[in-house]
Tab-separated table of C-alpha atoms in Angstrom:
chain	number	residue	atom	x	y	z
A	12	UNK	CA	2.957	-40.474	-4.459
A	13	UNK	CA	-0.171	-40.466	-6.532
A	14	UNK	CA	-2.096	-38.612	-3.693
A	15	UNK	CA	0.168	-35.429	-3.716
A	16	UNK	CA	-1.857	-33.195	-5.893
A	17	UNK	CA	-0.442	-30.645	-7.492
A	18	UNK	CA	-1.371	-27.760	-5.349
A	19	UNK	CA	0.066	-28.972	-2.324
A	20	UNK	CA	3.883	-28.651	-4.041
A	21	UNK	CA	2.723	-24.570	-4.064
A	22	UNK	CA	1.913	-24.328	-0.449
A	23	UNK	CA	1.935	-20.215	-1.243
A	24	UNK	CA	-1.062	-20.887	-3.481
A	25	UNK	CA	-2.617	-22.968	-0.980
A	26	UNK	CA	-2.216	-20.611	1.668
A	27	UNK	CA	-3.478	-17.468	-0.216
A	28	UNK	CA	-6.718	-19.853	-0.935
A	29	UNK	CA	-7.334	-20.374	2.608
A	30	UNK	CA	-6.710	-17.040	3.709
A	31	UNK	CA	-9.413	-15.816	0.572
A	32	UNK	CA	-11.768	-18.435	1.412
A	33	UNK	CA	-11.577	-17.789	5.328
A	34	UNK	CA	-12.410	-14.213	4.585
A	35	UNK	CA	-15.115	-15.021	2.723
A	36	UNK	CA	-17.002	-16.972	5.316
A	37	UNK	CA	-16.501	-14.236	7.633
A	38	UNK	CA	-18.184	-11.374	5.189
A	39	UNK	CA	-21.187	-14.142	4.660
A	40	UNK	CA	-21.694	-13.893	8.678
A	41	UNK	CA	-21.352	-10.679	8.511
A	42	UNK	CA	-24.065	-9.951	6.069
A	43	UNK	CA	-25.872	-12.652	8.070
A	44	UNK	CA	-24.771	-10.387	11.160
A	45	UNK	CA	-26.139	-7.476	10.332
A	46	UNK	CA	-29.003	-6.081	8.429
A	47	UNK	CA	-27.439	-3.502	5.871
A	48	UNK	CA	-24.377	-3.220	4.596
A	49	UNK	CA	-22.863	-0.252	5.403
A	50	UNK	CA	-22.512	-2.124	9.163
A	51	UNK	CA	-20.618	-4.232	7.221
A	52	UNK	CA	-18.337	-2.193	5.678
A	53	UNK	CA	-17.389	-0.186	8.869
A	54	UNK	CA	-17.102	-3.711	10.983
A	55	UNK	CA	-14.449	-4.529	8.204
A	56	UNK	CA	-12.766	-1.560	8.454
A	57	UNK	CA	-12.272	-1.557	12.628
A	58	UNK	CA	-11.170	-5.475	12.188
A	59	UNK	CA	-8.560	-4.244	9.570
A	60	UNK	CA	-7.681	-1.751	11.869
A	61	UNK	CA	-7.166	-3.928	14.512
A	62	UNK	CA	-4.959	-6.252	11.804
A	63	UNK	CA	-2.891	-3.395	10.772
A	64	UNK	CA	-2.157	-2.684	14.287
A	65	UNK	CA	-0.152	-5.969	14.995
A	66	UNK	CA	0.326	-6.781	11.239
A	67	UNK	CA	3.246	-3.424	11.684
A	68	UNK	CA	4.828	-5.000	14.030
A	69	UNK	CA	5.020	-7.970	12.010
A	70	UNK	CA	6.081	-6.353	8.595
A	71	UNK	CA	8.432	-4.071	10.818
A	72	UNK	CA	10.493	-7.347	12.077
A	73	UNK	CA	10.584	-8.868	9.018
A	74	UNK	CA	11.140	-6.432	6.187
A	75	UNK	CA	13.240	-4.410	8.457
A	76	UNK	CA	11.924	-1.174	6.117
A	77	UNK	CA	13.857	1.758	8.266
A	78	UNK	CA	11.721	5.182	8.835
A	79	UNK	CA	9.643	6.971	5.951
A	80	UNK	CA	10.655	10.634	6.298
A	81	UNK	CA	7.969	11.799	3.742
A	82	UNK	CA	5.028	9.798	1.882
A	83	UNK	CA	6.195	9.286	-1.119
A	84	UNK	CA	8.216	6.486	1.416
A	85	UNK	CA	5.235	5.502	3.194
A	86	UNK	CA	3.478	4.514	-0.222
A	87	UNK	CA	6.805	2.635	-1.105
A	88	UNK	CA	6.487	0.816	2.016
A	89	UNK	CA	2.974	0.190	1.463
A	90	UNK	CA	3.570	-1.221	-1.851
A	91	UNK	CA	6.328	-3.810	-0.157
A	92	UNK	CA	4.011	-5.023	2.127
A	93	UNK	CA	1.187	-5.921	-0.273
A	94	UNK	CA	3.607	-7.796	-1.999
A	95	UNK	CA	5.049	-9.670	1.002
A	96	UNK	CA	1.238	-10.174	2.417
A	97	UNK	CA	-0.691	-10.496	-0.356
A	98	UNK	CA	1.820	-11.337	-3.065
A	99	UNK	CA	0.343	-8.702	-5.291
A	100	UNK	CA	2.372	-5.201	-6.685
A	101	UNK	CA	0.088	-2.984	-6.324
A	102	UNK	CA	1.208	0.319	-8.635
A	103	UNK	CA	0.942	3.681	-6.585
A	104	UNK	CA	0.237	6.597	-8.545
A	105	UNK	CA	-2.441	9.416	-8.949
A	106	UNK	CA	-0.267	11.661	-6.603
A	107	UNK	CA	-2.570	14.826	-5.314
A	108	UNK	CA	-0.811	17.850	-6.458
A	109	UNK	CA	-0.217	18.517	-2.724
A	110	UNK	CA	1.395	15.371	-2.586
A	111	UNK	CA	-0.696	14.403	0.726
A	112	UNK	CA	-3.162	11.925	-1.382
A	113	UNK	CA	-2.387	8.972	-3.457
A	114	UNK	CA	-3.698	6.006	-4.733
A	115	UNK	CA	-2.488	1.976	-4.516
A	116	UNK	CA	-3.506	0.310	-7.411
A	117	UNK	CA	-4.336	-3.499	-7.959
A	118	UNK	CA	-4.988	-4.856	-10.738
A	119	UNK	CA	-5.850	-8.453	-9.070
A	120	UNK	CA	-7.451	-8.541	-5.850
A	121	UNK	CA	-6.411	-11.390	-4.025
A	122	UNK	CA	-9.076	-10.998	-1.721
A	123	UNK	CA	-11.854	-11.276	-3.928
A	124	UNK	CA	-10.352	-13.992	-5.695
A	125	UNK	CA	-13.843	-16.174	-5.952
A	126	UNK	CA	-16.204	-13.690	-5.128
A	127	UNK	CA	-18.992	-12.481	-7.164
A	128	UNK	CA	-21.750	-9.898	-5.578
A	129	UNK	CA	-25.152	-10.405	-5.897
A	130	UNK	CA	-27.292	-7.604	-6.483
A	131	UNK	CA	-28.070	-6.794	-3.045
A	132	UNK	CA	-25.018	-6.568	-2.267
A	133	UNK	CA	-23.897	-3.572	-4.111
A	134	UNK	CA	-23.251	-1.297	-1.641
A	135	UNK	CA	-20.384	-3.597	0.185
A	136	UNK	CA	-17.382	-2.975	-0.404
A	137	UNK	CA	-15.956	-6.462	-0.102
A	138	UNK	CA	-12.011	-5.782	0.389
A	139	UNK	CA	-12.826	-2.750	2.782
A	140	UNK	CA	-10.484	-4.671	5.465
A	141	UNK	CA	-8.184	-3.183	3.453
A	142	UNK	CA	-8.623	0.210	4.573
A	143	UNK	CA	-8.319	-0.473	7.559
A	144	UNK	CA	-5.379	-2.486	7.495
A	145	UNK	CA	-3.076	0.380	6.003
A	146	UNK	CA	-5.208	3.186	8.424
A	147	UNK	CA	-4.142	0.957	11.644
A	148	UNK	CA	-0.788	0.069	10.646
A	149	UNK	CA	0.249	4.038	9.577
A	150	UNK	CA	-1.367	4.881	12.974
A	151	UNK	CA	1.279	2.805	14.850
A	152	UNK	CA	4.462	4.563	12.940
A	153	UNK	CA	2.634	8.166	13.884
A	154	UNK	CA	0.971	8.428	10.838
A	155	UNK	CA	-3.061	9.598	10.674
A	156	UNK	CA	-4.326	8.694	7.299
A	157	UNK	CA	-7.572	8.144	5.394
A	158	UNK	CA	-8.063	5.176	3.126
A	159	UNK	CA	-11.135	4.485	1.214
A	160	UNK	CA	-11.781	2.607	-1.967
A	161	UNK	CA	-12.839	4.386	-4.656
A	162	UNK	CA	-12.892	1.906	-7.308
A	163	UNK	CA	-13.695	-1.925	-7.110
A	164	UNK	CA	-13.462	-4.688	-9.292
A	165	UNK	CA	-16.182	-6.414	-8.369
A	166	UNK	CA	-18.425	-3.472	-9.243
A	167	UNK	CA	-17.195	-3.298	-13.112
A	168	UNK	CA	-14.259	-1.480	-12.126
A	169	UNK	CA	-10.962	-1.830	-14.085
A	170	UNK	CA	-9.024	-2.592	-11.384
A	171	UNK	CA	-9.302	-2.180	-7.515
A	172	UNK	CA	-8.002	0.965	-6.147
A	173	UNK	CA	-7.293	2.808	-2.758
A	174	UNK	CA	-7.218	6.423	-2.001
A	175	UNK	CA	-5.258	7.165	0.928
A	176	UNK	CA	-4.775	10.431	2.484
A	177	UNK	CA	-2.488	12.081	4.842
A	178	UNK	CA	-4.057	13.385	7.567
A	179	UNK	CA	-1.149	14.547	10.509
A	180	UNK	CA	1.295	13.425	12.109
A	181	UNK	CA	0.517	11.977	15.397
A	182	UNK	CA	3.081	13.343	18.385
A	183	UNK	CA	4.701	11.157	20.687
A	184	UNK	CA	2.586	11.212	23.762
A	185	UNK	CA	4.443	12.323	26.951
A	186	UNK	CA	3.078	9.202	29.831
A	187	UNK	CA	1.379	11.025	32.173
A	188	UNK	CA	3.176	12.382	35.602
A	189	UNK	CA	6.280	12.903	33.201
A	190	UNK	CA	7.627	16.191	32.135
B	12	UNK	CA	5.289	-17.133	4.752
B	13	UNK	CA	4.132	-14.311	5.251
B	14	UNK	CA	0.080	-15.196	3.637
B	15	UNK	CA	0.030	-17.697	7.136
B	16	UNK	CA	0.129	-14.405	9.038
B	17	UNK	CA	-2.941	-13.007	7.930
B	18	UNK	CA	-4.210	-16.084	8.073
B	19	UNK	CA	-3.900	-15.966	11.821
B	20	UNK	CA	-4.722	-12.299	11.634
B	21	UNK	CA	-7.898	-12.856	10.042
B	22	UNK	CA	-8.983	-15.580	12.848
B	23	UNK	CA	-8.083	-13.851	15.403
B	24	UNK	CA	-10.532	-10.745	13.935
B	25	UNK	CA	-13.136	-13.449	13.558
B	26	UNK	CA	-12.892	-14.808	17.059
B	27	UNK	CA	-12.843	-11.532	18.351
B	28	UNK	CA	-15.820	-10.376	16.092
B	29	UNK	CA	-18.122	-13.506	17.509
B	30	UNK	CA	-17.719	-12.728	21.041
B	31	UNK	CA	-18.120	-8.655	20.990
B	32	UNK	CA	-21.693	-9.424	21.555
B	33	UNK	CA	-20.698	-9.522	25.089
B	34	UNK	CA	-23.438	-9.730	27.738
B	35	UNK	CA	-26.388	-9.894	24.833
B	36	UNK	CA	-24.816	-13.263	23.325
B	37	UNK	CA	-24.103	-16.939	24.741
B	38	UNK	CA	-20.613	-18.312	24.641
B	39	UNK	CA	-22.689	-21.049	22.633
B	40	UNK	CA	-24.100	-18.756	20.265
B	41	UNK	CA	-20.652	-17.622	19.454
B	42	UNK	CA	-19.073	-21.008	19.443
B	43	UNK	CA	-21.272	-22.039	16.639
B	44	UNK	CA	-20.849	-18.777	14.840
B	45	UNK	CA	-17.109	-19.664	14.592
B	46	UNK	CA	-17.914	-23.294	14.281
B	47	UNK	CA	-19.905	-22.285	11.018
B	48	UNK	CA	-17.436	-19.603	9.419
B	49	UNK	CA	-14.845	-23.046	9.179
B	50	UNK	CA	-17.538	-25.247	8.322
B	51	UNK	CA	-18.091	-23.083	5.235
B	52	UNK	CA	-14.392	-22.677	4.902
B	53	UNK	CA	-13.301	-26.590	4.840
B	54	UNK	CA	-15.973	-27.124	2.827
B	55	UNK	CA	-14.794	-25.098	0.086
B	56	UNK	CA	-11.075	-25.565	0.712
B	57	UNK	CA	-11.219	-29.111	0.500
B	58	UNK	CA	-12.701	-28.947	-3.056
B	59	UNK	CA	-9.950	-27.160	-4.400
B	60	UNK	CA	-7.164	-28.975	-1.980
B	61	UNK	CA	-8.567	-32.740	-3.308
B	62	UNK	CA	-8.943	-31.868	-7.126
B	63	UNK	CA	-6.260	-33.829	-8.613
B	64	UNK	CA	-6.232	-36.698	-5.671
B	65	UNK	CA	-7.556	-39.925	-6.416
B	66	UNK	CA	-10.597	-41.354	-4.624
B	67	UNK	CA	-10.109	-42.512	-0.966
B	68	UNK	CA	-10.031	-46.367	-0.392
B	69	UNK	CA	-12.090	-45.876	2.884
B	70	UNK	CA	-13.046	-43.435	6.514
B	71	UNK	CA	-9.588	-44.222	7.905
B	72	UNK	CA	-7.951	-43.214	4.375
B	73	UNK	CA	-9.878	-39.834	4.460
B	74	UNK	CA	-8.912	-39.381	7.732
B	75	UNK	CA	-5.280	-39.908	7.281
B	76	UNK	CA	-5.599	-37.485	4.671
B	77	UNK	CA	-6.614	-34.817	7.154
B	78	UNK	CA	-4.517	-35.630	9.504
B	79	UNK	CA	-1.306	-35.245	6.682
B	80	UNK	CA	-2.329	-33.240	3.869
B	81	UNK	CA	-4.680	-30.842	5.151
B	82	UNK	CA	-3.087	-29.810	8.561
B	83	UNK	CA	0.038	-29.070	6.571
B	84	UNK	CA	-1.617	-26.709	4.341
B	85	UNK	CA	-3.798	-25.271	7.128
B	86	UNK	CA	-1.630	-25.523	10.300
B	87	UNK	CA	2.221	-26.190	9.072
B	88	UNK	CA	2.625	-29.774	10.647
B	89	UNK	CA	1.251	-33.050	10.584
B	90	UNK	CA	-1.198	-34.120	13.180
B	91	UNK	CA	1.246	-35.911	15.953
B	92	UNK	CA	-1.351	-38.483	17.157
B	93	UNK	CA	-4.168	-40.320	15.109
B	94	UNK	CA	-6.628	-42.793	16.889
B	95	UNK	CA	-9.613	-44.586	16.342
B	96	UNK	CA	-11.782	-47.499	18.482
B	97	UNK	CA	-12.450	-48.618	14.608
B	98	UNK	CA	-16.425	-47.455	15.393
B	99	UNK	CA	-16.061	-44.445	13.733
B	100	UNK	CA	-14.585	-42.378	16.562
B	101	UNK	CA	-11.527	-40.815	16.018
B	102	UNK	CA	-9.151	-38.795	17.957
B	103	UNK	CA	-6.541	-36.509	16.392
B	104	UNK	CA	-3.791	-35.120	18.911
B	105	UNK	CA	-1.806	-32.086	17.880
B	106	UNK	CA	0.626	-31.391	20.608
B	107	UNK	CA	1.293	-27.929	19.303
B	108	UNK	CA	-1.431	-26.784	17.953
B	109	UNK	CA	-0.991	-23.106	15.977
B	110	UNK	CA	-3.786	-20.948	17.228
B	111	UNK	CA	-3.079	-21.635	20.443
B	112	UNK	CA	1.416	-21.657	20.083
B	113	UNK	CA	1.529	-17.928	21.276
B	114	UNK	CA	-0.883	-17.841	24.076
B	115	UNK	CA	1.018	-19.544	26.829
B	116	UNK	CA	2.299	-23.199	27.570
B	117	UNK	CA	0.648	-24.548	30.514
B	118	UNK	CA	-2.435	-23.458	31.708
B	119	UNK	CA	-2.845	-20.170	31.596
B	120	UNK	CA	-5.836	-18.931	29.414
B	121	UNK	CA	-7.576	-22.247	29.454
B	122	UNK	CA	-10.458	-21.064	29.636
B	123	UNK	CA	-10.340	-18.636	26.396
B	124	UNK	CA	-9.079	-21.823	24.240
B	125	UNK	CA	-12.058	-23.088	23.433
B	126	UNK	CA	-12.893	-19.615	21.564
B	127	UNK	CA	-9.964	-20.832	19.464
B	128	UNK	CA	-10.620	-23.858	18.677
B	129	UNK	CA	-14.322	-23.789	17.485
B	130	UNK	CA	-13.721	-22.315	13.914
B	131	UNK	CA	-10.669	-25.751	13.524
B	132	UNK	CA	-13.418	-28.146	15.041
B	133	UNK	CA	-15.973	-26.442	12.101
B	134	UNK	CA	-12.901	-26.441	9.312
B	135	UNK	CA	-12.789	-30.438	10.224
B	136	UNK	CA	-16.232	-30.952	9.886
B	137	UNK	CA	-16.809	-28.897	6.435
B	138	UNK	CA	-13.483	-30.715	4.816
B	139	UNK	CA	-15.060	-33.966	5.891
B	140	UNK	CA	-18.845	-33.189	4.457
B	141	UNK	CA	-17.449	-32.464	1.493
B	142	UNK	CA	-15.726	-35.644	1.057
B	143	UNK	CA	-18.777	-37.223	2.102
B	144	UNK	CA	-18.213	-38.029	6.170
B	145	UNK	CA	-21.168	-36.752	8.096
B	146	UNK	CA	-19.609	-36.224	11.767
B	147	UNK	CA	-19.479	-34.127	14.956
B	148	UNK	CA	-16.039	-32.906	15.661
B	149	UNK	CA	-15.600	-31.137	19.152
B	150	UNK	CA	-12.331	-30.678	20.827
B	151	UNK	CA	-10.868	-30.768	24.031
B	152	UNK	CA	-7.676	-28.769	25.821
B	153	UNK	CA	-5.745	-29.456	29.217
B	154	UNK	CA	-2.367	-28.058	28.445
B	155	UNK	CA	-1.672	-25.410	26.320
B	156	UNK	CA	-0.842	-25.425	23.873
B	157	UNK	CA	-1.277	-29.028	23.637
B	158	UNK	CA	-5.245	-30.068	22.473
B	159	UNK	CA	-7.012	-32.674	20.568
B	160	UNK	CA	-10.054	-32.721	18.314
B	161	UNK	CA	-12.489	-35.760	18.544
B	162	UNK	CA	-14.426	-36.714	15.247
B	163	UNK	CA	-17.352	-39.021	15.450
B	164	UNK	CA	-18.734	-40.279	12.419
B	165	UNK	CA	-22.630	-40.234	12.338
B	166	UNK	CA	-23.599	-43.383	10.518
B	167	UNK	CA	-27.096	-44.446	8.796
């Protein structure tokens, strides 16, 4: 048994490497990609939109969460599926006094788990998938939100942290020729 | 698990993301795009997967090694089907492979499965660098979701 390593008796730590290291050769084609940054950061967003799209349907079969009948349930729900997808707890807080606005709070990212920027690179914000993972999934439960970083560990923050915002709800469309 | 998800997620994007080019871009071109993100993957990967391993005895060790270790940590199973002509060409049949599970059984979408395979055939490639194989690794699909990846060892 002398060739079992270590690591592969925590498959979970193995898989979160590949997933982090996977990412991060798709951001290095992406900077290859593209010439500045901020292409970069809104391709990220539309593929985490496109995650969060099927990732619901996922996280709907298997955590069997029920309906959110206000936000403060939707950030709840949020905060569940970080942990099951990322194996992180994210802590919600900063509530908007409108209660429409809050933020989700990591204090390890495990996306950026071996990733350092170089200068030139300041202006990407590296976990922006992110975003758009929570903005596509919300949209498929009816749900129009915002989310944007607004601080990043890997630019000297404290800890990595999402705004997201309510926007409206969306209204079941009617399929056309039906009254 | 649910980390293997968005795993699959996170290809999928990728695969997706090489061909948008559409019209402007070669199938080729995109290919090797996806064939590079794994390359640069495996390569990394296997440094952290092989830390506390001892050294392998010879080629046919390290690819044993793929064919176990690694395709369990990367795919879930063990490679169903190793061969070699002993001339440094080997060919590694997975009879279910994971990328392609949920796309059909038979041969419907054929021809997309290539798109799906290129960023495995570059993952291959990068684990082996690192451990010091130079190769080509291409692979090859008749049945879905059935395919098999040829390595051949460049020598000199």
């Amino acid at each position: 048994m002398s060739r079992q390593s270590m690591r592969a008796n925590d498959p979970k730590k193995v898989s979160g490497e590949l997933f982090t290291l996977t990412y991060g050769s798709l951001i290095a084609q992406l900077l290859k990609d593209y010439e500045n940054v901020d292409d970069v950061n809104r391709q990220l967003e539309r593929m985490g939109y496109n995650i969060g799209m099927r990732l619901i349907e996922d996280f709907l079969a298997r955590a069997n969460p029920g309906r959110c009948y206000d936000l403060r349930d939707t950030a709840d729900k949020i905060q569940q599926a970080f942990k099951l997808y990322l194996g992180v707890s994210p802590s919600i807080g900063s509530w908007s006094p409108g209660g429409d606005e809050f933020s989700v709070v990591l204090e390890t990212n495990p996306m950026a788990e071996f990733v350092e920027l170089p200068d030139h690179c300041l202006g990407l914000r590296y976990s922006n998938i992110l975003a758009g993972v929570i903005r596509g999934a919300c949209e498929m439960v009816q749900l129009e939100v915002m989310a944007w970083f607004i601080a990043d560990q890997l630019k000297g923050d404290n800890v990595t942290e999402i705004r997201v915002k309510f926007v409206k709800r969306l209204e079941d469309a009617i399929p056309a020729g039906e009254d | 698990m649910a980390e293997e998800v968005m795993f699959d997620f996170i290809h999928m994007e990728a695969v997706r993301y090489a061909f948008q080019g559409g019209e402007k871009m070669s199938e080729d071109e995109a290919i090797s795009k996806l064939e590079h993100m794994g390359f640069a993957t495996g390569y990394r990967l296997v440094e952290r997967l092989t830390r506390e391993s001892g050294r392998y005895k010879d080629e046919l060790d390290i690819m044993k090694y793929i064919c176990k270790d690694l395709w369990v940590t990367v795919y879930k199973k063990q490679i169903d089907n190793l061969r070699t002509n002993h001339q440094g060409v080997y060919v590694l049949h997975d009879n279910r492979f994971r990328f392609l599970s949920h796309m059909a059984a038979g041969k419907q979408y054929l021809q997309y499965a290539p798109r799906y395979l290129a960023f495995t055939c570059g993952l291959v490639r990068g684990c082996l660098a690192n451990l010091g194989v130079t190769c080509v690794v291409t692979a090859e699909v008749t049945q879905l979701p059935a395919c098999k990846f040829q390595i051949q060892v460049q020598r000199g």
